[in-house]
Amino acid sequence: MVSSTHNKLVRKIIGWVKSQHEVKENLIIYHDNPAPIKAEKPKKIGGSIPDVYAHSIDGSFVVIGEAKTIGDLEKDHTIMQIRDYLNYLNKVPVGIFVMAVPLWSEATCINMILNIKKELNVTSVKHQVLIG
């Protein structure tokens, strides 16, 4: 079962994506958040399904977002997800990876992303960590 904290973090990612892209008509957002807004769920990327997948209609950018509570952040499953998403985003013109985590998880999350980017030699993908 998905927690209310997780749902709040997913909403944070959706809000960030919308705030970063001024032309809302050019933006398509898929997410797995049940409330308060429903949408089509993201498709599987590698072996993982992201919490948020957004892209421009013209394909000029892709954003993948993942929300993690403190209990899920350092699990092997999370590391696999981050790898899948960074590998995918490394193949698109402009890729942005966003994670939303509780306040006390920010440093751990940033270090995980940076270490995986280095391991995979991913240099073109931007990343953003949101605190929820």
GROMACS .gro file of C-alpha atoms in nm:
model
  132
    1MET     CA    1   0.000   0.000   0.000
    2VAL     CA    2   0.124   0.347  -0.089
    3SER     CA    3   0.154   0.587   0.203
    4SER     CA    4   0.015   0.938   0.226
    5THR     CA    5   0.376   1.060   0.255
    6HIS     CA    6   0.458   0.897  -0.077
    7ASN     CA    7   0.151   1.054  -0.240
    8LYS     CA    8   0.255   1.395  -0.106
    9LEU     CA    9   0.603   1.352  -0.252
   10VAL     CA   10   0.460   1.252  -0.592
   11ARG     CA   11   0.241   1.567  -0.589
   12LYS     CA   12   0.556   1.768  -0.511
   13ILE     CA   13   0.724   1.629  -0.824
   14ILE     CA   14   0.418   1.702  -1.039
   15GLY     CA   15   0.407   2.061  -0.908
   16TRP     CA   16   0.777   2.107  -0.978
   17VAL     CA   17   0.743   1.977  -1.334
   18LYS     CA   18   0.452   2.214  -1.401
   19SER     CA   19   0.640   2.510  -1.250
   20GLN     CA   20   0.947   2.450  -1.467
   21HIS     CA   21   0.765   2.445  -1.797
   22GLU     CA   22   0.582   2.762  -1.891
   23VAL     CA   23   0.397   2.625  -2.195
   24LYS     CA   24   0.161   2.384  -2.021
   25GLU     CA   25  -0.007   2.289  -2.350
   26ASN     CA   26   0.325   2.135  -2.461
   27LEU     CA   27   0.351   1.920  -2.148
   28ILE     CA   28   0.217   1.568  -2.092
   29ILE     CA   29   0.241   1.422  -1.741
   30TYR     CA   30   0.180   1.060  -1.644
   31HIS     CA   31   0.184   0.962  -1.278
   32ASP     CA   32   0.073   0.693  -1.037
   33ASN     CA   33  -0.075   0.919  -0.770
   34PRO     CA   34  -0.435   0.826  -0.690
   35ALA     CA   35  -0.543   1.155  -0.535
   36PRO     CA   36  -0.634   1.433  -0.563
   37ILE     CA   37  -0.561   1.415  -0.937
   38LYS     CA   38  -0.571   1.101  -1.145
   39ALA     CA   39  -0.382   1.042  -1.466
   40GLU     CA   40  -0.264   0.767  -1.695
   41LYS     CA   41   0.014   0.570  -1.528
   42PRO     CA   42   0.372   0.583  -1.657
   43LYS     CA   43   0.504   0.295  -1.867
   44LYS     CA   44   0.781   0.062  -1.754
   45ILE     CA   45   1.137   0.185  -1.811
   46GLY     CA   46   1.389  -0.095  -1.792
   47GLY     CA   47   1.253  -0.304  -1.508
   48SER     CA   48   1.090  -0.015  -1.323
   49ILE     CA   49   0.780   0.203  -1.338
   50PRO     CA   50   0.846   0.565  -1.235
   51ASP     CA   51   0.611   0.763  -1.015
   52VAL     CA   52   0.610   1.050  -1.267
   53TYR     CA   53   0.694   1.059  -1.638
   54ALA     CA   54   0.658   1.389  -1.820
   55HIS     CA   55   0.757   1.497  -2.167
   56SER     CA   56   0.705   1.771  -2.418
   57ILE     CA   57   0.485   1.699  -2.716
   58ASP     CA   58   0.775   1.774  -2.950
   59GLY     CA   59   1.006   1.538  -2.758
   60SER     CA   60   1.254   1.809  -2.665
   61PHE     CA   61   1.266   1.703  -2.300
   62VAL     CA   62   1.174   1.417  -2.066
   63VAL     CA   63   1.140   1.430  -1.689
   64ILE     CA   64   1.132   1.116  -1.476
   65GLY     CA   65   1.035   1.156  -1.112
   66GLU     CA   66   1.060   0.915  -0.823
   67ALA     CA   67   0.930   0.969  -0.469
   68LYS     CA   68   1.093   0.786  -0.182
   69THR     CA   69   1.012   0.773   0.186
   70ILE     CA   70   1.294   0.729   0.436
   71GLY     CA   71   1.233   0.353   0.458
   72ASP     CA   72   1.265   0.302   0.081
   73LEU     CA   73   1.552   0.531  -0.013
   74GLU     CA   74   1.852   0.304   0.040
   75LYS     CA   75   1.701  -0.023  -0.081
   76ASP     CA   76   1.850  -0.221  -0.372
   77HIS     CA   77   1.521  -0.173  -0.560
   78THR     CA   78   1.565   0.206  -0.545
   79ILE     CA   79   1.921   0.185  -0.676
   80MET     CA   80   1.800  -0.032  -0.965
   81GLN     CA   81   1.524   0.221  -1.043
   82ILE     CA   82   1.767   0.513  -1.046
   83ARG     CA   83   1.998   0.320  -1.281
   84ASP     CA   84   1.709   0.238  -1.516
   85TYR     CA   85   1.590   0.598  -1.526
   86LEU     CA   86   1.934   0.757  -1.571
   87ASN     CA   87   2.021   0.513  -1.851
   88TYR     CA   88   1.693   0.599  -2.025
   89LEU     CA   89   1.732   0.975  -1.980
   90ASN     CA   90   2.089   0.960  -2.108
   91LYS     CA   91   1.944   0.870  -2.451
   92VAL     CA   92   1.700   1.162  -2.487
   93PRO     CA   93   1.782   1.519  -2.603
   94VAL     CA   94   1.718   1.676  -2.261
   95GLY     CA   95   1.667   1.446  -1.966
   96ILE     CA   96   1.591   1.551  -1.610
   97PHE     CA   97   1.573   1.312  -1.316
   98VAL     CA   98   1.379   1.435  -1.011
   99MET     CA   99   1.356   1.269  -0.672
  100ALA     CA  100   1.138   1.385  -0.385
  101VAL     CA  101   1.238   1.275  -0.036
  102PRO     CA  102   1.176   1.378   0.326
  103LEU     CA  103   1.400   1.655   0.460
  104TRP     CA  104   1.639   1.434   0.653
  105SER     CA  105   1.708   1.223   0.339
  106GLU     CA  106   1.830   1.498   0.108
  107ALA     CA  107   2.206   1.445   0.144
  108THR     CA  108   2.177   1.066   0.110
  109CYS     CA  109   1.962   1.105  -0.200
  110ILE     CA  110   2.198   1.350  -0.368
  111ASN     CA  111   2.498   1.125  -0.296
  112MET     CA  112   2.314   0.821  -0.437
  113ILE     CA  113   2.228   1.001  -0.760
  114LEU     CA  114   2.580   1.142  -0.804
  115ASN     CA  115   2.742   0.803  -0.738
  116ILE     CA  116   2.514   0.624  -0.985
  117LYS     CA  117   2.566   0.894  -1.250
  118LYS     CA  118   2.941   0.851  -1.209
  119GLU     CA  119   2.916   0.470  -1.218
  120LEU     CA  120   2.711   0.480  -1.541
  121ASN     CA  121   2.910   0.768  -1.693
  122VAL     CA  122   2.593   0.974  -1.726
  123THR     CA  123   2.695   1.334  -1.779
  124SER     CA  124   2.415   1.494  -1.980
  125VAL     CA  125   2.124   1.421  -1.745
  126LYS     CA  126   2.030   1.697  -1.502
  127HIS     CA  127   1.896   1.603  -1.161
  128GLN     CA  128   1.689   1.774  -0.896
  129VAL     CA  129   1.614   1.666  -0.540
  130LEU     CA  130   1.294   1.803  -0.387
  131ILE     CA  131   1.223   1.807  -0.016
  132GLY     CA  132   0.875   1.715   0.097
   0.00000   0.00000   0.00000
